[in-house]
Amino acid sequence: MKQSADGFTLVEVVVAVGVFVAGVVAAVALLSQTTSSASTRLEAAAAERVMASSKALLSTETWDRVLNRITAEETWHANREGSRIDIVETVPAADQFYAVRLRRDEVLFPIGSEDESAAAALWIEVRWPKQDGSGNEVRAENQDVLRSRWVLLR
């Protein structure tokens, strides 16, 4: 076989293209994973803002109103950015991303202790996403959850 100094052989070109494609695929996969991770962190940070805002808003309500929210098993919602919460203004159904519930800590604040208690031990729970991109409800087992204990003083 005669050697040519004018260019690359077909085998060398195929190997070079294969290495290049493998590198591009790896880079795209890494970028996708990084973007997904950043999105998850942003959602968690917004959930923490929703939690803090909910605590602040609930602390301005009366003892009876907060206990009524627990008894009625109220759920309020916030938008994806966490900048609008149903307690203050209605969040349209299409914009609801976070679902927030207030629950009794039944060990520290048992049912029936409302009249003699000076404080209520409660849990605030934020779940997300409430709905998928098509507007369908996301099942609870497929949602992320942030819980925080909160003490309401009488």
Coordinates of N, CA and C in Angstrom, one line a residue:
M1 N 0.8 -1.2 0.0 CA 0.0 0.0 0.0 C 0.9 1.2 0.0
K2 N 0.5 2.2 -0.8 CA 1.3 3.4 -1.0 C 0.9 4.4 0.1
Q3 N 1.9 5.0 0.7 CA 1.6 6.0 1.8 C 1.5 7.4 1.1
S4 N 0.5 8.1 1.6 CA 0.3 9.5 1.0 C 0.5 10.5 2.1
A5 N 1.2 11.5 1.8 CA 1.5 12.6 2.8 C 0.5 13.8 2.6
D6 N -0.5 13.6 1.8 CA -1.4 14.7 1.4 C -2.6 14.9 2.4
G7 N -2.9 13.9 3.2 CA -4.1 14.0 4.1 C -4.2 12.9 5.1
F8 N -5.4 12.8 5.6 CA -5.7 11.8 6.6 C -6.4 10.6 6.0
T9 N -6.3 9.4 6.5 CA -6.9 8.3 6.0 C -8.4 8.3 6.5
L10 N -9.2 7.5 5.9 CA -10.6 7.4 6.3 C -10.8 6.9 7.7
V11 N -10.0 6.0 8.2 CA -10.0 5.5 9.6 C -9.7 6.6 10.5
E12 N -8.7 7.4 10.2 CA -8.3 8.6 11.1 C -9.5 9.6 11.2
V13 N -10.1 9.9 10.1 CA -11.2 10.8 10.1 C -12.4 10.3 10.9
V14 N -12.7 9.0 10.7 CA -13.9 8.4 11.5 C -13.6 8.4 13.0
V15 N -12.3 8.1 13.4 CA -12.0 8.1 14.8 C -12.1 9.5 15.4
A16 N -11.5 10.5 14.6 CA -11.6 11.9 15.1 C -13.0 12.4 15.2
V17 N -13.9 12.1 14.3 CA -15.3 12.5 14.4 C -15.9 11.8 15.5
G18 N -15.6 10.5 15.8 CA -16.2 9.8 16.9 C -15.8 10.4 18.2
V19 N -14.6 10.8 18.4 CA -14.1 11.4 19.6 C -14.8 12.8 19.8
F20 N -14.9 13.5 18.7 CA -15.5 14.8 18.8 C -17.0 14.7 19.2
V21 N -17.7 13.8 18.6 CA -19.2 13.6 18.9 C -19.3 13.2 20.4
A22 N -18.4 12.2 20.9 CA -18.5 11.8 22.3 C -18.3 13.0 23.2
G23 N -17.4 13.9 22.9 CA -17.1 15.0 23.7 C -18.3 16.0 23.7
V24 N -18.9 16.2 22.6 CA -20.1 17.1 22.5 C -21.3 16.5 23.3
V25 N -21.5 15.2 23.2 CA -22.6 14.6 23.9 C -22.3 14.7 25.4
A26 N -21.1 14.5 25.9 CA -20.8 14.6 27.3 C -21.0 16.0 27.8
A27 N -20.6 17.0 27.0 CA -20.8 18.4 27.4 C -22.2 18.8 27.5
V28 N -23.1 18.3 26.5 CA -24.5 18.6 26.6 C -25.1 18.0 27.8
A29 N -24.8 16.7 28.1 CA -25.3 16.0 29.3 C -25.0 16.8 30.6
L30 N -23.7 17.2 30.7 CA -23.3 18.0 31.8 C -24.1 19.3 32.0
L31 N -24.2 20.0 30.9 CA -25.0 21.3 30.9 C -26.4 21.0 31.3
S32 N -27.0 20.0 30.8 CA -28.4 19.7 31.2 C -28.6 19.4 32.6
Q33 N -27.6 18.6 33.2 CA -27.7 18.3 34.6 C -27.4 19.6 35.5
T34 N -26.5 20.4 35.1 CA -26.3 21.7 35.8 C -27.5 22.6 35.8
T35 N -28.1 22.7 34.6 CA -29.3 23.6 34.5 C -30.5 23.0 35.4
S36 N -30.7 21.7 35.4 CA -31.7 21.1 36.2 C -31.4 21.4 37.7
S37 N -30.2 21.2 38.1 CA -29.8 21.4 39.5 C -30.0 22.9 39.9
A38 N -29.7 23.8 39.1 CA -29.9 25.3 39.3 C -31.3 25.6 39.5
S39 N -32.2 25.0 38.6 CA -33.6 25.2 38.7 C -34.2 24.7 40.0
T40 N -33.7 23.5 40.4 CA -34.2 22.9 41.7 C -33.8 23.8 42.9
R41 N -32.6 24.4 42.9 CA -32.1 25.3 43.9 C -33.0 26.5 44.0
L42 N -33.3 27.1 42.8 CA -34.1 28.3 42.7 C -35.5 28.0 43.3
E43 N -36.1 26.9 42.9 CA -37.4 26.5 43.5 C -37.4 26.4 45.0
A44 N -36.3 25.7 45.5 CA -36.2 25.5 47.0 C -36.1 26.9 47.7
A45 N -35.3 27.8 47.1 CA -35.1 29.1 47.7 C -36.4 29.9 47.7
A46 N -37.2 29.8 46.6 CA -38.5 30.4 46.6 C -39.5 29.8 47.6
A47 N -39.4 28.5 47.8 CA -40.2 27.8 48.8 C -39.9 28.3 50.2
E48 N -38.6 28.6 50.4 CA -38.2 29.2 51.7 C -38.8 30.6 51.9
R49 N -38.8 31.4 50.8 CA -39.4 32.7 50.9 C -40.9 32.6 51.2
V50 N -41.6 31.7 50.5 CA -43.0 31.5 50.7 C -43.3 31.1 52.2
M51 N -42.4 30.2 52.7 CA -42.5 29.8 54.1 C -42.4 31.0 55.0
A52 N -41.3 31.8 54.9 CA -41.1 32.9 55.7 C -42.2 33.9 55.6
S53 N -42.7 34.2 54.4 CA -43.8 35.1 54.2 C -45.1 34.6 54.9
S54 N -45.3 33.3 54.8 CA -46.5 32.7 55.4 C -46.5 32.9 56.9
K55 N -45.3 32.6 57.5 CA -45.2 32.8 58.9 C -45.4 34.3 59.3
A56 N -44.9 35.2 58.6 CA -45.1 36.6 58.9 C -46.5 37.0 58.8
L57 N -47.2 36.5 57.7 CA -48.6 36.9 57.5 C -49.5 36.2 58.6
L58 N -49.2 35.0 58.9 CA -50.0 34.3 59.9 C -49.8 34.9 61.3
S59 N -48.7 35.5 61.6 CA -48.4 36.1 62.9 C -49.2 37.3 63.1
T60 N -49.8 37.9 62.0 CA -50.6 39.1 62.2 C -52.1 38.7 62.4
E61 N -52.4 37.4 62.3 CA -53.8 37.0 62.4 C -54.1 36.7 63.9
T62 N -55.4 36.6 64.2 CA -55.8 36.3 65.6 C -55.6 34.8 65.8
W63 N -55.5 34.4 67.1 CA -55.4 33.0 67.5 C -56.6 32.2 66.9
D64 N -57.8 32.7 67.0 CA -59.0 32.0 66.5 C -58.9 31.8 65.0
R65 N -58.4 32.8 64.3 CA -58.4 32.7 62.8 C -57.3 31.7 62.4
V66 N -56.2 31.7 63.1 CA -55.2 30.7 62.7 C -55.7 29.3 63.0
L67 N -56.4 29.1 64.2 CA -56.9 27.8 64.5 C -58.0 27.4 63.6
N68 N -58.8 28.3 63.1 CA -59.8 28.0 62.1 C -59.2 27.5 60.8
R69 N -58.0 28.1 60.4 CA -57.3 27.6 59.2 C -56.9 26.1 59.4
I70 N -56.5 25.8 60.6 CA -56.1 24.4 60.8 C -57.3 23.5 60.8
T71 N -58.4 23.8 61.4 CA -59.6 23.0 61.5 C -60.2 22.9 60.1
A72 N -60.2 23.9 59.3 CA -60.7 23.8 57.9 C -59.8 23.2 56.9
E73 N -58.6 22.9 57.4 CA -57.5 22.3 56.6 C -57.3 23.1 55.3
E74 N -57.2 24.4 55.5 CA -57.0 25.4 54.4 C -55.7 25.1 53.7
T75 N -55.7 25.3 52.4 CA -54.5 25.3 51.6 C -54.5 26.6 50.9
W76 N -53.4 27.4 51.0 CA -53.2 28.6 50.2 C -52.1 28.4 49.2
H77 N -52.0 29.2 48.2 CA -51.0 29.0 47.2 C -50.2 30.2 46.9
A78 N -49.0 29.9 46.3 CA -48.1 31.0 45.9 C -47.7 30.8 44.4
N79 N -47.3 31.8 43.8 CA -46.8 31.7 42.4 C -45.4 31.1 42.4
R80 N -44.8 30.8 41.2 CA -43.5 30.2 41.1 C -42.4 31.0 41.7
E81 N -42.5 32.3 41.6 CA -41.4 33.2 42.2 C -41.6 33.4 43.7
G82 N -42.8 33.0 44.2 CA -43.0 33.2 45.7 C -43.4 34.6 46.0
S83 N -43.7 35.4 45.0 CA -43.9 36.8 45.3 C -45.4 37.1 45.5
R84 N -46.3 36.2 45.2 CA -47.7 36.4 45.5 C -48.3 35.2 46.2
I85 N -48.9 35.5 47.4 CA -49.5 34.4 48.2 C -51.0 34.7 48.4
D86 N -51.8 33.6 48.4 CA -53.2 33.7 48.5 C -53.7 34.4 49.8
I87 N -52.9 34.4 50.8 CA -53.4 35.0 52.1 C -53.6 36.5 51.8
V88 N -52.8 37.1 51.0 CA -52.8 38.5 50.7 C -53.6 38.8 49.4
E89 N -53.4 38.2 48.3 CA -54.1 38.4 47.1 C -54.3 37.0 46.4
T90 N -55.4 36.9 45.7 CA -55.7 35.6 45.0 C -54.6 35.3 43.9
V91 N -54.1 34.1 43.9 CA -53.2 33.7 42.9 C -54.0 32.9 41.9
P92 N -54.1 33.3 40.6 CA -54.9 32.5 39.6 C -54.4 31.1 39.6
A93 N -55.4 30.2 39.3 CA -55.1 28.8 39.3 C -53.9 28.4 38.4
A94 N -53.8 29.0 37.3 CA -52.7 28.7 36.3 C -51.4 29.1 36.9
D95 N -51.3 30.0 37.8 CA -50.0 30.5 38.4 C -49.7 29.8 39.7
Q96 N -50.5 29.0 40.2 CA -50.3 28.3 41.5 C -49.2 27.3 41.3
F97 N -48.1 27.5 42.0 CA -46.9 26.5 42.0 C -46.7 25.9 43.3
Y98 N -46.8 26.7 44.4 CA -46.6 26.2 45.8 C -47.9 26.1 46.5
A99 N -48.1 25.0 47.2 CA -49.3 24.8 48.0 C -48.8 24.8 49.5
V100 N -49.4 25.6 50.3 CA -49.0 25.8 51.7 C -50.1 25.4 52.6
R101 N -49.8 24.6 53.7 CA -50.8 24.1 54.7 C -50.2 24.3 56.1
L102 N -51.1 24.6 57.0 CA -50.8 24.8 58.4 C -51.3 23.5 59.1
R103 N -50.5 22.9 59.9 CA -50.9 21.7 60.6 C -50.5 21.8 62.1
R104 N -51.3 21.1 62.9 CA -51.1 21.0 64.3 C -50.0 20.0 64.6
D105 N -49.1 20.3 65.5 CA -48.2 19.3 66.0 C -48.9 18.6 67.2
E106 N -49.5 17.5 66.9 CA -50.4 16.8 67.8 C -49.7 16.3 69.1
V107 N -48.4 16.2 69.1 CA -47.7 15.8 70.3 C -47.6 17.0 71.2
L108 N -47.2 18.1 70.7 CA -47.0 19.3 71.6 C -48.2 20.2 71.7
F109 N -49.2 20.0 70.8 CA -50.4 20.8 70.9 C -51.6 19.9 70.5
P110 N -52.0 19.0 71.5 CA -53.0 18.0 71.1 C -54.4 18.7 70.9
I111 N -55.2 17.9 70.2 CA -56.6 18.4 69.9 C -57.3 18.5 71.3
G112 N -58.0 19.6 71.4 CA -58.7 19.9 72.7 C -58.0 20.8 73.7
S113 N -56.7 21.1 73.4 CA -55.9 21.9 74.3 C -56.0 23.4 73.9
E114 N -56.8 23.8 73.0 CA -56.8 25.2 72.5 C -57.2 26.2 73.6
D115 N -58.1 25.8 74.5 CA -58.7 26.8 75.4 C -57.7 27.1 76.6
E116 N -56.9 26.1 77.0 CA -56.0 26.4 78.1 C -54.5 26.6 77.7
S117 N -54.2 26.5 76.4 CA -52.8 26.7 75.9 C -52.5 28.2 75.7
A118 N -51.3 28.5 76.1 CA -50.8 29.9 75.9 C -50.1 29.9 74.5
A119 N -49.7 28.8 74.0 CA -49.0 28.7 72.7 C -49.5 27.5 71.9
A120 N -49.4 27.6 70.6 CA -49.7 26.5 69.7 C -48.5 26.1 68.9
A121 N -48.2 24.8 69.0 CA -47.0 24.3 68.2 C -47.6 23.7 66.9
L122 N -47.1 24.3 65.8 CA -47.7 24.0 64.5 C -46.6 23.7 63.5
W123 N -47.0 23.1 62.4 CA -46.1 22.9 61.3 C -46.7 23.6 60.1
I124 N -45.8 24.3 59.4 CA -46.1 24.9 58.1 C -45.4 24.0 57.0
E125 N -46.2 23.6 56.1 CA -45.7 22.7 55.0 C -45.9 23.4 53.7
V126 N -44.8 23.4 52.9 CA -44.9 24.0 51.5 C -44.6 22.8 50.6
R127 N -45.5 22.6 49.6 CA -45.2 21.5 48.6 C -45.2 22.1 47.2
W128 N -44.3 21.5 46.4 CA -44.3 22.0 45.0 C -43.7 20.9 44.1
P129 N -44.0 21.0 42.8 CA -44.9 21.9 42.1 C -46.4 21.4 42.4
K130 N -47.3 22.3 42.4 CA -48.7 22.0 42.6 C -49.2 21.3 41.3
Q131 N -48.8 21.8 40.2 CA -49.3 21.3 38.9 C -48.1 21.3 37.9
D132 N -48.3 20.4 36.9 CA -47.2 20.3 35.9 C -47.5 21.3 34.8
G133 N -46.6 21.3 33.8 CA -46.7 22.3 32.7 C -48.0 22.3 32.0
S134 N -48.7 21.2 32.0 CA -50.0 21.1 31.4 C -51.2 21.5 32.2
G135 N -50.9 21.9 33.5 CA -52.0 22.3 34.4 C -52.6 21.1 35.2
N136 N -52.0 19.9 35.1 CA -52.5 18.8 35.8 C -51.9 18.7 37.2
E137 N -52.7 18.4 38.2 CA -52.3 18.3 39.6 C -51.1 17.2 39.7
V138 N -50.1 17.6 40.4 CA -49.0 16.7 40.7 C -49.3 15.9 42.0
R139 N -49.2 14.6 42.0 CA -49.5 13.8 43.1 C -48.5 14.1 44.3
A140 N -49.0 14.0 45.5 CA -48.2 14.4 46.7 C -46.8 13.7 46.7
E141 N -46.8 12.4 46.4 CA -45.5 11.6 46.4 C -44.5 12.1 45.4
N142 N -44.9 12.9 44.4 CA -44.0 13.4 43.4 C -43.6 14.8 43.6
Q143 N -44.0 15.4 44.8 CA -43.7 16.8 45.1 C -42.6 16.9 46.0
D144 N -41.9 18.0 46.0 CA -40.9 18.4 47.0 C -41.6 19.0 48.2
V145 N -41.1 18.8 49.4 CA -41.7 19.3 50.6 C -40.7 20.0 51.4
L146 N -41.2 21.2 52.0 CA -40.4 21.9 53.0 C -41.3 22.1 54.2
R147 N -40.8 21.6 55.4 CA -41.6 21.7 56.6 C -40.9 22.6 57.6
S148 N -41.6 23.3 58.4 CA -41.0 24.1 59.4 C -41.9 24.2 60.6
R149 N -41.4 24.1 61.8 CA -42.2 24.2 63.0 C -42.4 25.7 63.3
W150 N -43.6 26.0 63.8 CA -43.9 27.4 64.1 C -44.7 27.4 65.4
V151 N -44.4 28.4 66.2 CA -45.1 28.5 67.5 C -45.9 29.8 67.5
L152 N -47.2 29.6 67.7 CA -48.1 30.8 67.7 C -48.4 31.1 69.2
L153 N -48.1 32.3 69.6 CA -48.5 32.7 70.9 C -49.8 33.3 71.0
R154 N -50.5 33.1 72.1 CA -51.9 33.6 72.2 C -51.9 35.1 72.4

